[in-house]
CSV table of C-alpha atoms in Angstrom, one decimal:
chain,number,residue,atom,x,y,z
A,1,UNK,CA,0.0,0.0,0.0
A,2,UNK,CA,1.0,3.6,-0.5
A,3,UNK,CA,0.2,6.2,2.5
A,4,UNK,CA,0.0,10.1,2.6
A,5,UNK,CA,1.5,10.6,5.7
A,6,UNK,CA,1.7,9.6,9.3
A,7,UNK,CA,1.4,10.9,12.5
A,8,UNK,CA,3.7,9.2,14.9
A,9,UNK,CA,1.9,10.1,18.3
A,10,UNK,CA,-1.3,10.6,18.7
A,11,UNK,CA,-3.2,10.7,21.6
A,12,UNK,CA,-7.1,11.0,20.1
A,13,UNK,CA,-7.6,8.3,17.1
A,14,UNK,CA,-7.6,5.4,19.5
A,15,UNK,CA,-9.4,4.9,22.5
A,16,UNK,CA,-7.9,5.6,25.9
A,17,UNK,CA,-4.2,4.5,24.2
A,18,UNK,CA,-1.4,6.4,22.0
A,19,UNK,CA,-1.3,5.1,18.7
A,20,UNK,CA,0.3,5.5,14.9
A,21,UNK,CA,-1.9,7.2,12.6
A,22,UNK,CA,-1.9,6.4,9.1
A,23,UNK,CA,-3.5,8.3,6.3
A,24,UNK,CA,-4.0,6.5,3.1
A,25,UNK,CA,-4.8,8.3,-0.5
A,26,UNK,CA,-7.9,8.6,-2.0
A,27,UNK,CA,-11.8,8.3,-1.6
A,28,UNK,CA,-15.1,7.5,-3.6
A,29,UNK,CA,-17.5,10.1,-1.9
A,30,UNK,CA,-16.7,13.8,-2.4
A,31,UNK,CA,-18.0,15.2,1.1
A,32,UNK,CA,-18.5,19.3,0.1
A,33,UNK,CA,-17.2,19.9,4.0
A,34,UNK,CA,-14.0,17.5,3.6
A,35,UNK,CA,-11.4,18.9,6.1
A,36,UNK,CA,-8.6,16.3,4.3
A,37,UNK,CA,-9.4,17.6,0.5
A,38,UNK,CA,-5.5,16.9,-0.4
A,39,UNK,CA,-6.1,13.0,0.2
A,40,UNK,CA,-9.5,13.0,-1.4
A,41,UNK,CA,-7.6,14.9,-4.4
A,42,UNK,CA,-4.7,12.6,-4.5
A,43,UNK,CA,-1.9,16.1,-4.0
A,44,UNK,CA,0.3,14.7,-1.8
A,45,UNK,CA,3.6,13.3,-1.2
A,46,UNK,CA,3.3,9.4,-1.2
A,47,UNK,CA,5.2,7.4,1.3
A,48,UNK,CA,6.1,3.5,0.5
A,49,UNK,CA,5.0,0.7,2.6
A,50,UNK,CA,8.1,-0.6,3.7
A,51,UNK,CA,8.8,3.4,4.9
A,52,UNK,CA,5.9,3.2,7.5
A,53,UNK,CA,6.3,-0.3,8.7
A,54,UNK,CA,9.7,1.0,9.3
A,55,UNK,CA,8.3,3.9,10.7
A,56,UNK,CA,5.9,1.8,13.0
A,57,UNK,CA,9.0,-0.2,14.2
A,58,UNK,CA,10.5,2.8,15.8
A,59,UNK,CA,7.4,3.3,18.1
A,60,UNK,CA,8.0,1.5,20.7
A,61,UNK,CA,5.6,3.3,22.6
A,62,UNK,CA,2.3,1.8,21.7
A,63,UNK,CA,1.6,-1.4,19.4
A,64,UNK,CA,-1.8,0.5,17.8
A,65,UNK,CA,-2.3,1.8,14.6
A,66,UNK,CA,-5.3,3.6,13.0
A,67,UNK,CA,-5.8,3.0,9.5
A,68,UNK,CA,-7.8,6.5,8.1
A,69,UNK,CA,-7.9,8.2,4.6
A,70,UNK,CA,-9.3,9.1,2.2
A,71,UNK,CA,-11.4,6.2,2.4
A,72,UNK,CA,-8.7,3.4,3.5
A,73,UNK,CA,-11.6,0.5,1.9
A,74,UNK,CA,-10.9,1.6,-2.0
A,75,UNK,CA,-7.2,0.5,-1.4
A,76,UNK,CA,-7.8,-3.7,-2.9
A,77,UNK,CA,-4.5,-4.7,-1.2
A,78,UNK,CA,-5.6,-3.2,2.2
A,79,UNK,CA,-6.3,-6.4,4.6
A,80,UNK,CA,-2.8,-7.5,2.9
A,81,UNK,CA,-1.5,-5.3,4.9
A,82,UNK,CA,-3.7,-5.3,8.2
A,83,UNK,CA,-2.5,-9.2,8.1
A,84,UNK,CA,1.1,-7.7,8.2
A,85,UNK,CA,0.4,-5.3,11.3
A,86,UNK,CA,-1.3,-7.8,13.0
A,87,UNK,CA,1.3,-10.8,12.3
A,88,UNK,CA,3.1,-8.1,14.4
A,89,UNK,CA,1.2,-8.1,17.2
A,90,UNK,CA,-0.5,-4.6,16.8
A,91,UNK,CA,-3.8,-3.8,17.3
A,92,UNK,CA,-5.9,-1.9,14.3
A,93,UNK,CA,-8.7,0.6,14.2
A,94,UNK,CA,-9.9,1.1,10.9
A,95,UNK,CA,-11.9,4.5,10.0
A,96,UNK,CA,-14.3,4.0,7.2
A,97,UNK,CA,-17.0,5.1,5.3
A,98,UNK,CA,-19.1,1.8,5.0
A,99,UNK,CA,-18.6,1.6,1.4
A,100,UNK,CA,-17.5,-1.2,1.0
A,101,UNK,CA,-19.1,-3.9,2.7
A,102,UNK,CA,-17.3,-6.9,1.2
A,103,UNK,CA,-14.2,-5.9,2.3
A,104,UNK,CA,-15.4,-5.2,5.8
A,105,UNK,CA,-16.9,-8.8,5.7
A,106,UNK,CA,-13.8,-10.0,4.9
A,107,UNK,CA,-11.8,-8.2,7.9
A,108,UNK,CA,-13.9,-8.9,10.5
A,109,UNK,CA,-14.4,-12.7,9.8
A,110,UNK,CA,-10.8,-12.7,9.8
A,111,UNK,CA,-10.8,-11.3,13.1
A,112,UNK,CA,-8.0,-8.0,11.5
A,113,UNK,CA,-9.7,-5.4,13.2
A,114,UNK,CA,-9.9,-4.6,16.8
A,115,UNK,CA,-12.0,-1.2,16.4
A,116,UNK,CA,-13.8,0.2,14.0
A,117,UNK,CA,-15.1,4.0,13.4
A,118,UNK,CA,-18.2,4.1,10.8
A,119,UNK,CA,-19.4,7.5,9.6
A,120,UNK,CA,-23.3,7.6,8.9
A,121,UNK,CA,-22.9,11.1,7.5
A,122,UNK,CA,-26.8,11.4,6.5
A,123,UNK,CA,-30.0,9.9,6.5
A,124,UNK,CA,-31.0,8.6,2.7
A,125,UNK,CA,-32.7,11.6,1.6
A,126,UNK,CA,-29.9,13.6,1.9
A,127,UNK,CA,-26.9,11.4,1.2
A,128,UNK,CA,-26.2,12.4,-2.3
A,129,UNK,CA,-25.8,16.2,-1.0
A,130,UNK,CA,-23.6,15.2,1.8
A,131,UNK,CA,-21.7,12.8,-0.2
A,132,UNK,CA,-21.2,14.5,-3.7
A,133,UNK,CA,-22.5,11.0,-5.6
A,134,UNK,CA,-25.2,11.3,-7.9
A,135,UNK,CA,-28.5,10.1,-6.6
A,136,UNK,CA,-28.5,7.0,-8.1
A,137,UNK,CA,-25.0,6.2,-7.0
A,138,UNK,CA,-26.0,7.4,-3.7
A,139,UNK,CA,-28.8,5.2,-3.3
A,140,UNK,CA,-26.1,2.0,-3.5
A,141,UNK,CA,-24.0,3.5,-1.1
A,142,UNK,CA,-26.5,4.0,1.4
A,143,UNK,CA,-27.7,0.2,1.1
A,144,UNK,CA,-23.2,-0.2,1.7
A,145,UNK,CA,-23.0,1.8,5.0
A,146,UNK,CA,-25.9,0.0,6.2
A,147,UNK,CA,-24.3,-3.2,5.4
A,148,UNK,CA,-21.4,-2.1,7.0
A,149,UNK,CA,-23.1,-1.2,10.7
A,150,UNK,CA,-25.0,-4.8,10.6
A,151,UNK,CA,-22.0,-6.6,9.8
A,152,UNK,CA,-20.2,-4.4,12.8
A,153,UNK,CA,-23.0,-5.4,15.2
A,154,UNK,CA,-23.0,-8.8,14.0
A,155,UNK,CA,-19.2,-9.8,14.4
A,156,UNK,CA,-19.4,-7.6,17.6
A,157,UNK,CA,-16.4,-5.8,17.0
A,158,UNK,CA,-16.1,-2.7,19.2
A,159,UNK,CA,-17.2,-0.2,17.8
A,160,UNK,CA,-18.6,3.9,16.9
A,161,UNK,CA,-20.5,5.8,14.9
A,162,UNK,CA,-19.3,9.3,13.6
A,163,UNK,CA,-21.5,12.1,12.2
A,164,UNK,CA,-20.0,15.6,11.4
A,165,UNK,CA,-22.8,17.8,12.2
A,166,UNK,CA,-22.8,20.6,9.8
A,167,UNK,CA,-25.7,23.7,10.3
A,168,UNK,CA,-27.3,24.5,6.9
A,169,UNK,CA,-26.3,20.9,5.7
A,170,UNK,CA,-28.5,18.4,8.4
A,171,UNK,CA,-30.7,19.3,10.7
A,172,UNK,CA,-32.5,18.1,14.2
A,173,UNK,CA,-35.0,15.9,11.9
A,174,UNK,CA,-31.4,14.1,10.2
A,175,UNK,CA,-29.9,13.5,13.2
A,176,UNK,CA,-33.3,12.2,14.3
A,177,UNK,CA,-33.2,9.6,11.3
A,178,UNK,CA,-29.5,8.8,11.9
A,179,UNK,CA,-30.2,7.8,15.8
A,180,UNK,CA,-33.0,5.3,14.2
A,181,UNK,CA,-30.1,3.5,12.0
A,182,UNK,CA,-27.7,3.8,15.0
A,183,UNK,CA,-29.4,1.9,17.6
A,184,UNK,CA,-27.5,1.5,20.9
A,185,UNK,CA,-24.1,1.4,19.0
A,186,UNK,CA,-21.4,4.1,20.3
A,187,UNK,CA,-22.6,7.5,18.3
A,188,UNK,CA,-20.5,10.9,18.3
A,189,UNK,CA,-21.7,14.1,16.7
A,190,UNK,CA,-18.5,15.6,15.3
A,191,UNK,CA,-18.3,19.7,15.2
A,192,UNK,CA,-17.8,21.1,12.0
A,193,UNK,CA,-14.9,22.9,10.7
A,194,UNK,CA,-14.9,25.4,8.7
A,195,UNK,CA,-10.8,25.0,7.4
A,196,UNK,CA,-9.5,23.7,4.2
A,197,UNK,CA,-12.5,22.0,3.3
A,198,UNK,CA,-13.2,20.5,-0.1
A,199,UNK,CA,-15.8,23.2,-1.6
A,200,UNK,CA,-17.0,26.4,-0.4
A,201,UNK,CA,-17.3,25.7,3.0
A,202,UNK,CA,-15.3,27.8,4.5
A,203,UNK,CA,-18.0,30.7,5.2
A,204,UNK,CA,-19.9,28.1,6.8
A,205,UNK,CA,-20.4,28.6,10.5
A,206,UNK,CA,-19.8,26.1,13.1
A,207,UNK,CA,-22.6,25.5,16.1
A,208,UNK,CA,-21.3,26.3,19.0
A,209,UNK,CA,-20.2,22.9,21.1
A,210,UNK,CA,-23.5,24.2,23.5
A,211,UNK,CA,-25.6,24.0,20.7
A,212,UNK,CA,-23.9,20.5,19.8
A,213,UNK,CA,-24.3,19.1,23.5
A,214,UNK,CA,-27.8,19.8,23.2
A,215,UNK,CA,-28.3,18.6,20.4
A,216,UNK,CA,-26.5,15.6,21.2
A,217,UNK,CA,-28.2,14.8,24.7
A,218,UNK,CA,-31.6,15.0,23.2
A,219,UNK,CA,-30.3,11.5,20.8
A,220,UNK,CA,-28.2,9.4,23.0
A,221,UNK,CA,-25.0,10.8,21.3
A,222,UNK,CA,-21.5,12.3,22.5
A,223,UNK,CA,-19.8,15.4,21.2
A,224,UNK,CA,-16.4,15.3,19.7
C-alpha cells in the first residue's frame, strides 16, 4: 500500500491509548465539507510501505495503529496489509466510510480489526448532497454503510458511529433519522470545521459545542 503521511503520536484516534496514525490516498465520496481535500484529491507526497512499517517499528511506545484516509476500503491490497500489522502483534482501528461492505466482511471474519469507526454522514434523503454522488450512486452507497453497521453489530467488534454535524447541511430531523439506524451502537456528533474544506465551505459557520451538547443529549449521542 502507499500512505499520505503519518502521525507518529497521537493521543485521540484510538481509545484511551497512543497510537500511529496512518492516512491513506484517496476516496469515492466527495463530502462538500471534507477537512482532508488533499487525500481525497490525490496532492500529496506518497510514502512507500516498507517506509511506514519502518516507521511503525521505531514506536516503541504503543503497538496500535489507526488506519484512516481518504477512504482506507478503496485500497484492494488493504487487509494485505492489516495481516502484516497484526502478524506483528499490533492492534488496528480502521476509520471508514461503509462503502465497501465486502471488504469489511472480509476483515472482520478474519478477526483483522480490533476497532472500528463508521461515519453515517446522512440519512438517505440527503446522502447524495452530503456525499457529492449522484442520486443513483448514492442510493447504492446508502444500502453499503448500512451493510457495514449490521456486519459491525454482527461480528461484535467494538465499535462507533461518527457524524459531522454541519448547520445548513442536516438538521435536528437528520440527526433524528441517523439515531433510528444507530441503535444502541457508540454514536459521536463531530463539530464542524470550517478549514481547508473541499468546496465552499469555509463561510460556513460552526454550532457552538452548547448548541452540539444539546443537540446531542436530546439523541443518546456524544460530542467530539
Amino acid at each position: 500500500m502507499k500512505f499520505a503521511r503519518t502521525v507518529l503520536t497521537s493521543l485521540l484516534d484510538y481509545p484511551k491509548s497512543v497510537s500511529v496514525v496512518l492516512f491513506t490516498v484517496g476516496c469515492n465520496f466527495c463530502c462538500p465539507y471534507c477537512h482532508n481535500p488533499e487525500l481525497v484529491l490525490a496532492k500529496v507526497s506518497i510514502a512507500e510501505e516498507e517506509e511506514i512499517f519502518e516507521e511503525i517499528r521505531k514506536r516503541k511506545i504503543t503497538n496500535r495503529v489507526v488506519i484512516t484516509g481518504g477512504e482506507p476500503t478503496v485500497h484492494e491490497d488493504l487487509p494485505a496489509f492489516i495481516r502484516k500489522l497484526k502478524k506483528s502483534d499490533h492492534l488496528v482501528k480502521l476509520d471508514t466510510n461503509g462503502s465497501n461492505p465486502r471488504m469489511m466482511e472480509d476483515l472482520l471474519s478474519a478477526g483483522l480489526l480490533d476497532y472500528v469507526a463508521l461515519d453515517i454522514k446522512s440519512g438517505m434523503e440527503k446522502f447524495h448532497t452530503v456525499t457529492g454522488l449522484s442520486e443513483e450512486s448514492a442510493k447504492e452507497m446508502f444500502k453499503s454503510v448500512l451493510e457495514t453497521l449490521r456486519l459491525l453489530k454482527q461480528y461484535s467488534v467494538p465499535h462507533e458511529i461518527r457524524t459531522t454535524y454541519v448547520p445548513g447541511l442536516l438538521d435536528e430531523r437528520d440527526i433524528a433519522e441517523i439515531k433510528e439506524l444507530v441503535g444502541d451502537s457508540t454514536w459521536y456528533l463531530q463539530r464542524f470545521r470550517p478549514q481547508k474544506t473541499l468546496r465552499s465551505f469555509t463561510n460556513v459557520t460552526s454550532s457552538t459545542y452548547e448548541d452540539l451538547f444539546k443537540l446531542a443529549s436530546k439523541f443518546g449521542a456524544k460530542v467530539r
